Short mmCIF file of C-alpha atoms in Angstrom, two decimals:
data_model
loop_
_atom_site.label_atom_id
_atom_site.label_comp_id
_atom_site.label_asym_id
_atom_site.label_seq_id
_atom_site.Cartn_x
_atom_site.Cartn_y
_atom_site.Cartn_z
CA ILE B 12 6.80 -5.76 3.43
CA CYS B 13 7.09 -3.96 0.19
CA TRP B 14 5.64 -6.52 -2.43
CA ASP B 15 3.16 -7.66 0.19
CA GLN B 16 1.43 -4.43 -0.06
CA TRP B 17 -0.09 -5.41 -3.45
CA TYR B 18 -2.04 -8.32 -2.02
CA PRO B 19 -5.40 -8.17 -0.26
CA GLU B 20 -4.96 -11.45 1.56
CA ALA B 21 -2.19 -10.31 3.76
CA ALA B 22 -4.12 -7.00 4.91
CA ARG B 23 -7.26 -9.15 5.57
CA LEU B 24 -5.55 -11.56 7.70
CA THR B 25 -3.88 -8.95 9.76
CA ALA B 26 -6.99 -7.14 10.35
CA LEU B 27 -8.82 -10.41 11.28
CA ARG B 28 -6.07 -11.02 13.87
CA GLY B 29 -7.04 -7.64 15.44
CA ALA B 30 -4.71 -5.03 13.65
CA GLU B 31 -5.83 -1.49 14.12
CA MET B 32 -3.10 -0.09 11.78
CA ILE B 33 -1.03 -1.67 9.02
CA PHE B 34 2.36 -0.37 8.14
CA TYR B 35 3.68 -1.15 4.56
CA PRO B 36 7.22 -0.06 4.23
CA ALA B 37 8.36 0.16 0.73
CA ALA B 38 11.08 0.98 -1.68
CA ILE B 39 9.03 1.62 -4.80
CA GLY B 40 9.64 3.80 -7.87
CA TRP B 41 10.30 3.74 -11.61
CA HIS B 42 13.05 3.59 -13.79
CA PRO B 43 13.83 7.27 -14.92
CA SER B 44 13.06 6.53 -18.64
CA GLU B 45 9.58 5.16 -17.73
CA LYS B 46 8.63 7.98 -15.39
CA ALA B 47 6.95 10.27 -18.29
CA GLU B 48 4.91 7.45 -19.56
CA PHE B 49 3.88 5.44 -16.46
CA GLY B 50 4.98 7.58 -13.43
CA GLU B 51 1.86 9.18 -12.39
CA SER B 52 -0.35 6.00 -13.17
CA GLN B 53 1.82 3.78 -11.09
CA PHE B 54 2.00 6.13 -8.24
CA GLN B 55 -1.86 6.40 -8.20
CA ALA B 56 -2.29 2.65 -8.37
CA TRP B 57 0.14 2.27 -5.38
CA ARG B 58 -1.85 4.73 -3.39
CA THR B 59 -5.28 3.35 -4.43
CA ILE B 60 -4.31 -0.11 -3.29
CA GLN B 61 -3.24 1.02 0.08
CA GLN B 62 -6.37 3.04 0.47
CA SER B 63 -8.37 0.00 -0.50
CA HIS B 64 -6.60 -2.04 2.16
CA ALA B 65 -7.89 0.53 4.75
CA ILE B 66 -11.32 0.60 3.44
CA ALA B 67 -11.91 -3.15 3.00
CA ASN B 68 -10.56 -3.85 6.36
CA GLY B 69 -11.61 -0.94 8.52
CA VAL B 70 -8.05 -0.19 9.57
CA PHE B 71 -5.58 2.70 9.45
CA VAL B 72 -2.97 2.32 6.69
CA ALA B 73 0.63 3.95 6.94
CA ALA B 74 2.23 3.53 3.51
CA VAL B 75 5.90 4.50 3.93
CA ASN B 76 8.10 4.74 0.75
CA ARG B 77 11.66 6.02 -0.03
CA VAL B 78 12.63 9.25 -1.97
CA GLY B 79 15.48 9.84 -4.16
CA LEU B 80 17.44 8.28 -7.01
CA GLU B 81 19.55 5.26 -6.51
CA CYS B 82 21.95 4.74 -9.40
CA THR B 83 23.89 1.48 -8.16
CA LEU B 84 22.72 -1.97 -7.87
CA GLU B 85 22.56 -3.60 -4.40
CA GLY B 86 25.87 -4.92 -3.45
CA SER B 87 27.78 -2.59 -5.90
CA ASP B 88 29.58 0.68 -5.53
CA SER B 89 29.41 1.68 -9.13
CA LYS B 90 26.72 2.25 -11.81
CA PRO B 91 26.79 -0.51 -14.28
CA ALA B 92 26.88 0.44 -17.86
CA GLY B 93 23.36 1.03 -19.14
CA TYR B 94 21.67 1.07 -15.62
CA GLU B 95 19.84 4.23 -15.16
CA GLY B 96 18.89 3.44 -11.61
CA ILE B 97 15.43 3.75 -9.82
CA GLU B 98 13.72 6.97 -8.81
CA PHE B 99 11.90 6.38 -5.73
CA TRP B 100 8.49 8.26 -5.70
CA GLY B 101 8.07 8.90 -1.93
CA GLY B 102 4.65 10.33 -1.24
CA SER B 103 4.26 8.31 2.07
CA PHE B 104 1.00 8.79 3.63
CA VAL B 105 -1.56 7.67 6.27
CA SER B 106 -5.13 6.58 5.40
CA ASP B 107 -8.05 6.36 7.93
CA PRO B 108 -10.34 3.39 7.80
CA SER B 109 -12.69 5.01 5.18
CA GLY B 110 -9.70 5.52 2.93
CA GLN B 111 -9.15 9.29 3.48
CA ILE B 112 -5.76 10.55 3.31
CA LEU B 113 -4.97 12.12 6.82
CA GLY B 114 -1.44 13.28 5.86
CA GLN B 115 0.93 12.88 2.89
CA ALA B 116 4.60 13.55 2.95
CA GLU B 117 6.36 15.18 -0.07
CA ARG B 118 7.33 13.07 -3.16
CA ASP B 119 10.69 14.59 -3.69
CA ARG B 120 12.42 14.91 -0.28
CA GLU B 121 12.73 13.08 3.08
CA GLU B 122 10.16 14.13 5.56
CA LEU B 123 8.87 13.27 8.96
CA LEU B 124 5.09 12.71 8.77
CA ILE B 125 3.14 12.70 12.16
CA VAL B 126 -0.49 11.93 11.91
CA GLU B 127 -3.09 11.62 14.72
CA CYS B 128 -5.15 8.50 14.31
CA ASP B 129 -8.38 8.30 16.24
CA LEU B 130 -8.73 4.58 16.94
CA GLY B 131 -12.43 5.17 17.72
CA LEU B 132 -12.95 5.54 14.01
CA ILE B 133 -12.33 1.85 13.51
CA GLU B 134 -15.38 0.66 15.27
CA GLU B 135 -17.48 3.33 13.70
CA THR B 136 -16.37 2.56 10.26
CA ARG B 137 -16.81 -1.19 10.77
CA ARG B 138 -20.31 -0.63 12.04
CA ASN B 139 -21.29 1.31 9.08
CA TRP B 140 -19.40 -0.76 6.44
CA PRO B 141 -19.42 -4.27 7.87
CA PHE B 142 -17.16 -5.63 5.43
CA LEU B 143 -15.38 -8.07 7.90
CA ARG B 144 -18.57 -9.22 9.40
CA ALA B 145 -20.59 -9.73 6.24
CA ARG B 146 -18.13 -11.78 4.36
CA ARG B 147 -19.16 -14.78 2.47
CA VAL B 148 -16.52 -17.22 3.98
CA ASP B 149 -18.48 -20.05 2.53
CA ALA B 150 -17.64 -18.83 -1.07
CA TYR B 151 -13.86 -18.63 -0.51
CA HIS B 152 -12.88 -22.30 -0.64
CA GLY B 153 -10.40 -21.71 -3.37
CA ILE B 154 -8.51 -18.77 -1.74
CA GLY B 155 -5.74 -21.10 -0.61
CA GLN B 156 -4.90 -22.14 -4.11
CA ARG B 157 -2.60 -20.21 -6.59
CA PHE B 158 -4.98 -20.82 -9.56
CA LEU B 159 -8.53 -22.48 -9.61
CA ASP B 160 -9.08 -25.42 -11.85
CA GLU B 161 -11.94 -24.81 -14.41
#
């Protein structure tokens, strides 16, 4: 959920357990003062990592994100001094197993997105791009460690 969407291990383990679609609900955005400098690159990084999960695992990915500006801190009814809030960038989308965007919601308003997903694409994609089958599991002995000793 949310932060987990940035890590390839969670998507891989989910796919290996038989998932055909991975949903990533998120509340991600930027501070308004950072939007001009970092906004588009951060949005594109978010979208790219979700598409990468779809490609690397041969699954559909539904990346769902909030829209709007939240000006109060969680648990507070008022805006603290100096707090500019978070502007959620919306842009929810569904990607097919080859990373193609099948549908994308607007970035500035709530929207219901309905996308047809042909589950037959999963087997077809995995046959053409055998990333799960061709893994070098013998080379991943350190994956369970946070950092590898040199």
